[in-house]
């Protein structure tokens, strides 16, 4: 089969489009004929070798943490899935991913794919959707009526976070650039702050219950935003290289989160998509062979929105 792999860590030029052996499903696994995977910012961090401590890989490695596709083989002991099922999932960080024609995945991490969007587009849901869900509800414990400030809301996680927070009854203040303002408004943000022209800390007019950070920030700016959180509030950071600032004197909790696979949460996200309550936003669709160019664009800072990576159909 065709796959994208890297044999050593480095810049995007280490990614190779090459012929590799098809994987075989082991006990508790299924093999998925991949319709699409995606690019996530963490893919570039992993490829560059910056996550070798928490995420040790066996090289060569196939990237691609999201998968959408059709099951074509079952491993021993798999009972609740069948050949022909269309599924999506967030794959484990340290195994070969879905930037290939086939991938093997633990059966327990796969959810039925939504039917309201094309199968390939559904690859845009698992990792970022789960990140938004877990940040808001597992970690921030967001409640109706609370004020939520999302820093870096213009990215893929932010789009889901705005939608989910509004559905939960929160008042949402989102920061983004001019190119993301329309999407943030469509997602339901109550206030949108253009961080390219405005000091966010000066633009927030009342204390927040929750600060969710999704973007690189200067440490002083992060501290200034955290100071806007009310006594007893919470700061959640999904940028693992930037620790969330706490304030023990005021009882402000700080949580540095790392997303995990959760099939029940993913199934709930799928259900919301199928009910028309959650929009899957895809900025661009590219063929698998162009994945190295996507990594290069991300490294250059010219990538905007969620990129779905399509595998060959034959």
XYZ file of N, CA and C in Angstrom, residues 22-147:
378
model
N 0.995 -3.860 3.804
C -0.295 -3.631 4.444
C -0.256 -4.166 5.871
N -0.845 -3.453 6.826
C -0.859 -3.933 8.211
C -1.864 -5.070 8.382
N -1.663 -5.848 9.431
C -2.549 -6.969 9.750
C -3.165 -6.721 11.115
N -4.466 -6.882 11.225
C -5.163 -6.654 12.489
C -4.843 -7.762 13.479
N -4.386 -7.366 14.675
C -4.116 -8.316 15.740
C -5.315 -8.482 16.650
N -5.162 -9.210 17.734
C -6.267 -9.392 18.680
C -6.812 -8.049 19.176
N -8.119 -7.902 19.149
C -8.743 -6.677 19.617
C -8.644 -5.508 18.670
N -8.097 -5.748 17.472
C -7.926 -4.681 16.492
C -8.805 -4.929 15.266
N -8.997 -3.864 14.492
C -9.582 -3.997 13.165
C -8.674 -3.296 12.176
N -8.785 -3.697 10.915
C -8.092 -2.961 9.863
C -9.102 -2.086 9.151
N -8.724 -0.829 8.938
C -9.604 0.156 8.328
C -9.024 0.565 6.981
N -9.880 0.512 5.951
C -9.529 1.112 4.661
C -9.753 2.609 4.816
N -8.681 3.366 4.802
C -8.740 4.779 5.162
C -9.376 5.599 4.039
N -10.398 6.370 4.400
C -10.942 7.370 3.476
C -10.164 8.674 3.618
N -9.836 9.011 4.866
C -9.098 10.259 5.101
C -8.512 10.270 6.496
N -7.459 11.038 6.638
C -6.931 11.435 7.932
C -6.904 12.967 7.913
N -6.196 13.576 8.838
C -6.111 15.033 8.879
C -4.693 15.442 9.247
N -4.454 16.747 9.156
C -3.244 17.315 9.751
C -3.631 18.022 11.031
N -2.918 17.713 12.108
C -3.043 18.420 13.379
C -1.691 19.031 13.714
N -1.699 20.148 14.418
C -0.435 20.819 14.714
C 0.532 19.913 15.464
N 0.006 19.010 16.286
C 0.880 18.120 17.026
C 1.632 17.169 16.093
N 1.101 16.930 14.888
C 1.801 16.075 13.927
C 3.164 16.662 13.577
N 3.203 17.980 13.398
C 4.475 18.621 13.096
C 5.430 18.571 14.271
N 4.889 18.722 15.476
C 5.721 18.665 16.678
C 6.330 17.282 16.845
N 5.514 16.245 16.594
C 6.004 14.866 16.704
C 7.049 14.596 15.634
N 6.780 14.990 14.390
C 7.716 14.750 13.279
C 9.063 15.415 13.526
N 9.033 16.599 14.155
C 10.268 17.338 14.417
C 11.099 16.718 15.536
N 10.519 15.739 16.256
C 11.250 15.076 17.330
C 11.133 15.757 18.668
N 10.163 16.651 18.816
C 10.030 17.425 20.049
C 9.174 16.728 21.106
N 8.628 15.551 20.779
C 7.765 14.828 21.720
C 8.293 13.428 22.008
N 9.592 13.224 21.840
C 10.147 11.881 21.999
C 10.028 11.358 23.427
N 10.035 12.272 24.402
C 9.892 11.834 25.782
C 8.532 11.241 26.066
N 7.462 12.042 25.933
C 6.135 11.509 26.234
C 5.579 10.591 25.148
N 6.095 10.693 23.928
C 5.551 9.909 22.818
C 6.673 9.223 22.051
N 7.302 8.199 22.626
C 8.388 7.498 21.930
C 7.857 6.694 20.751
N 8.481 6.863 19.594
C 8.040 6.182 18.387
C 9.065 5.150 17.946
N 8.587 4.151 17.211
C 9.465 3.244 16.483
C 9.521 3.728 15.045
N 10.711 4.068 14.569
C 10.864 4.583 13.217
C 11.180 3.447 12.251
N 10.728 3.526 10.987
C 9.931 4.610 10.403
C 8.515 4.628 10.971
N 7.893 5.820 10.900
C 6.578 6.019 11.502
C 5.619 6.649 10.503
N 4.385 6.166 10.515
C 3.311 6.739 9.700
C 2.529 7.713 10.570
N 2.485 9.013 10.230
C 1.704 9.961 11.031
C 0.218 9.845 10.710
N -0.577 10.668 11.389
C -2.008 10.705 11.120
C -2.813 10.167 12.281
N -3.248 11.043 13.179
C -3.920 10.624 14.413
C -5.426 10.432 14.254
N -6.013 11.114 13.271
C -7.439 10.942 12.995
C -7.623 9.921 11.883
N -8.702 9.159 11.973
C -9.031 8.252 10.875
C -10.527 8.260 10.636
N -10.892 8.233 9.367
C -12.253 7.950 8.927
C -12.139 6.930 7.806
N -12.921 5.876 7.890
C -12.809 4.854 6.861
C -13.770 3.707 7.085
N -13.514 2.617 6.375
C -14.397 1.454 6.375
C -13.628 0.227 6.843
N -14.167 -0.486 7.808
C -13.515 -1.693 8.320
C -13.473 -2.756 7.229
N -12.285 -3.332 7.017
C -12.195 -4.385 6.007
C -11.642 -5.698 6.549
N -11.244 -5.725 7.832
C -10.790 -6.977 8.441
C -10.893 -6.851 9.957
N -11.231 -7.970 10.598
C -11.369 -8.014 12.051
C -10.282 -8.881 12.660
N -9.697 -8.414 13.754
C -8.766 -9.232 14.502
C -9.499 -10.158 15.457
N -8.749 -11.057 16.042
C -9.331 -12.024 16.973
C -9.998 -11.310 18.148
N -11.192 -11.765 18.497
C -11.889 -11.261 19.674
C -12.748 -10.038 19.447
N -12.785 -9.491 18.244
C -13.617 -8.317 17.973
C -15.041 -8.775 17.707
N -15.981 -8.279 18.497
C -17.361 -8.742 18.408
C -18.354 -7.642 18.024
N -18.090 -6.400 18.386
C -19.096 -5.351 18.243
C -18.966 -4.551 16.963
N -18.003 -4.886 16.125
C -17.829 -4.222 14.843
C -17.849 -5.267 13.737
N -18.134 -4.826 12.509
C -18.246 -5.757 11.393
C -17.548 -5.192 10.165
N -17.097 -6.086 9.292
C -16.540 -5.662 8.017
C -17.608 -4.861 7.269
N -17.213 -3.709 6.741
C -18.136 -2.826 6.049
C -18.623 -1.661 6.881
N -18.411 -1.703 8.204
C -18.809 -0.582 9.060
C -17.966 0.649 8.735
N -18.618 1.789 8.638
C -17.901 3.054 8.474
C -17.665 3.652 9.856
N -16.420 3.980 10.153
C -16.034 4.372 11.510
C -15.100 5.571 11.483
N -14.991 6.223 12.654
C -13.990 7.259 12.864
C -13.309 6.997 14.200
N -12.121 7.558 14.373
C -11.432 7.372 15.643
C -10.218 8.264 15.777
N -9.774 8.381 17.018
C -8.546 9.092 17.385
C -7.545 8.014 17.774
N -6.530 7.826 16.939
C -5.580 6.731 17.098
C -4.558 7.026 18.193
N -3.990 5.977 18.804
C -2.939 6.186 19.803
C -1.744 6.934 19.204
N -1.113 7.764 20.012
C -0.010 8.595 19.538
C 1.193 7.784 19.053
N 1.475 6.659 19.668
C 2.770 6.008 19.461
C 2.729 4.847 18.476
N 1.606 4.629 17.807
C 1.543 3.580 16.790
C 1.427 4.230 15.418
N 1.606 3.416 14.364
C 1.464 3.962 13.023
C 0.064 4.518 12.821
N 0.010 5.699 12.177
C -1.252 6.399 11.992
C -1.890 6.139 10.646
N -2.780 7.050 10.259
C -3.689 6.813 9.145
C -3.297 7.534 7.862
N -2.058 8.006 7.754
C -1.603 8.609 6.503
C -1.169 7.496 5.557
N -2.125 6.640 5.239
C -1.871 5.425 4.477
C -3.196 4.903 3.943
N -3.115 3.917 3.060
C -4.345 3.348 2.514
C -5.069 2.481 3.536
N -4.323 1.861 4.454
C -4.917 1.037 5.511
C -4.241 1.355 6.834
N -4.991 1.199 7.916
C -4.423 1.338 9.250
C -5.110 0.330 10.160
N -4.378 -0.196 11.142
C -5.006 -1.025 12.165
C -5.249 -0.145 13.384
N -6.381 -0.407 14.039
C -6.782 0.419 15.174
C -7.415 -0.461 16.236
N -7.234 -0.118 17.520
C -7.962 -0.830 18.566
C -9.460 -0.674 18.334
N -10.182 -1.773 18.358
C -11.622 -1.709 18.114
C -12.314 -0.788 19.112
N -11.791 -0.720 20.327
C -12.464 0.019 21.402
C -12.435 1.527 21.221
N -11.609 2.049 20.305
C -11.518 3.507 20.146
C -12.336 4.017 18.965
N -13.016 3.127 18.250
C -13.727 3.519 17.041
C -15.212 3.727 17.306
N -15.750 4.787 16.724
C -17.179 5.095 16.815
C -17.772 5.055 15.421
N -19.072 4.774 15.307
C -19.716 4.860 13.989
C -19.554 6.249 13.407
N -19.246 6.320 12.119
C -19.068 7.618 11.468
C -20.404 8.341 11.357
N -20.396 9.669 11.414
C -21.647 10.406 11.190
C -22.136 10.184 9.767
N -23.433 10.247 9.600
C -24.028 10.073 8.273
C -24.387 11.398 7.619
N -24.320 12.490 8.381
C -24.738 13.793 7.868
C -23.641 14.502 7.080
N -22.423 13.977 7.119
C -21.314 14.568 6.365
C -20.615 13.461 5.598
N -19.896 13.785 4.522
C -19.143 12.761 3.807
C -18.163 12.049 4.739
N -17.926 10.762 4.483
C -17.056 9.977 5.361
C -15.686 10.629 5.508
N -15.096 11.085 4.424
C -13.759 11.686 4.506
C -13.760 12.922 5.401
N -14.794 13.753 5.289
C -14.853 14.967 6.112
C -14.962 14.636 7.593
N -15.527 13.475 7.922
C -15.681 13.086 9.325
C -14.343 12.903 10.016
N -13.253 12.756 9.252
C -11.922 12.672 9.862
C -11.564 13.949 10.603
N -12.253 15.054 10.290
C -11.964 16.338 10.935
C -12.540 16.440 12.329
N -13.211 15.393 12.813
C -13.893 15.486 14.099
C -13.126 14.922 15.293
N -12.495 13.742 15.220
C -12.085 13.065 16.470
C -11.147 13.840 17.379
N -9.911 14.129 16.955
C -8.933 14.698 17.888
C -9.357 16.080 18.362
N -9.723 16.953 17.436
C -10.043 18.319 17.852
C -11.379 18.384 18.582
N -12.341 17.568 18.159
C -13.617 17.537 18.859
C -13.471 17.038 20.278
N -12.686 15.979 20.451
C -12.449 15.455 21.801
C -11.662 16.443 22.654
N -10.711 17.146 22.048
C -9.954 18.149 22.806
C -10.891 19.223 23.344
N -11.783 19.711 22.493
C -12.726 20.743 22.922
C -13.645 20.216 24.016
N -14.185 19.016 23.816
C -15.121 18.443 24.798
C -14.446 18.273 26.160
N -13.257 17.655 26.156
C -12.590 17.370 27.424
C -12.128 18.641 28.108
N -11.676 19.635 27.346
C -11.268 20.907 27.945
C -12.439 21.561 28.660
N -13.587 21.582 28.002
C -14.739 22.296 28.548
C -15.422 21.562 29.689
N -15.608 20.260 29.514
C -16.476 19.535 30.430
C -15.734 18.636 31.429
N -14.653 17.987 30.997
C -13.890 17.166 31.935
C -13.033 18.032 32.853
N -12.411 19.062 32.291
C -11.438 19.846 33.043
C -12.018 21.158 33.591
N -12.658 21.952 32.745
C -13.212 23.227 33.211
C -14.548 23.050 33.927
N -15.214 21.931 33.699
C -16.530 21.667 34.305
C -17.477 22.834 34.030
N -17.548 23.240 32.763
C -18.320 24.395 32.334
C -19.800 24.242 32.673
N -20.379 25.322 33.194
C -21.788 25.324 33.604
C -22.566 26.377 32.808
N -23.895 26.187 32.673
C -24.713 27.201 32.007
C -24.570 28.555 32.696
N -24.507 29.597 31.898
C -24.416 30.950 32.431
C -23.009 31.427 32.727
N -22.021 30.555 32.667
C -20.653 30.984 32.938
C -20.072 31.732 31.747
N -19.104 32.605 32.056
C -18.373 33.349 31.028
C -17.101 32.582 30.685
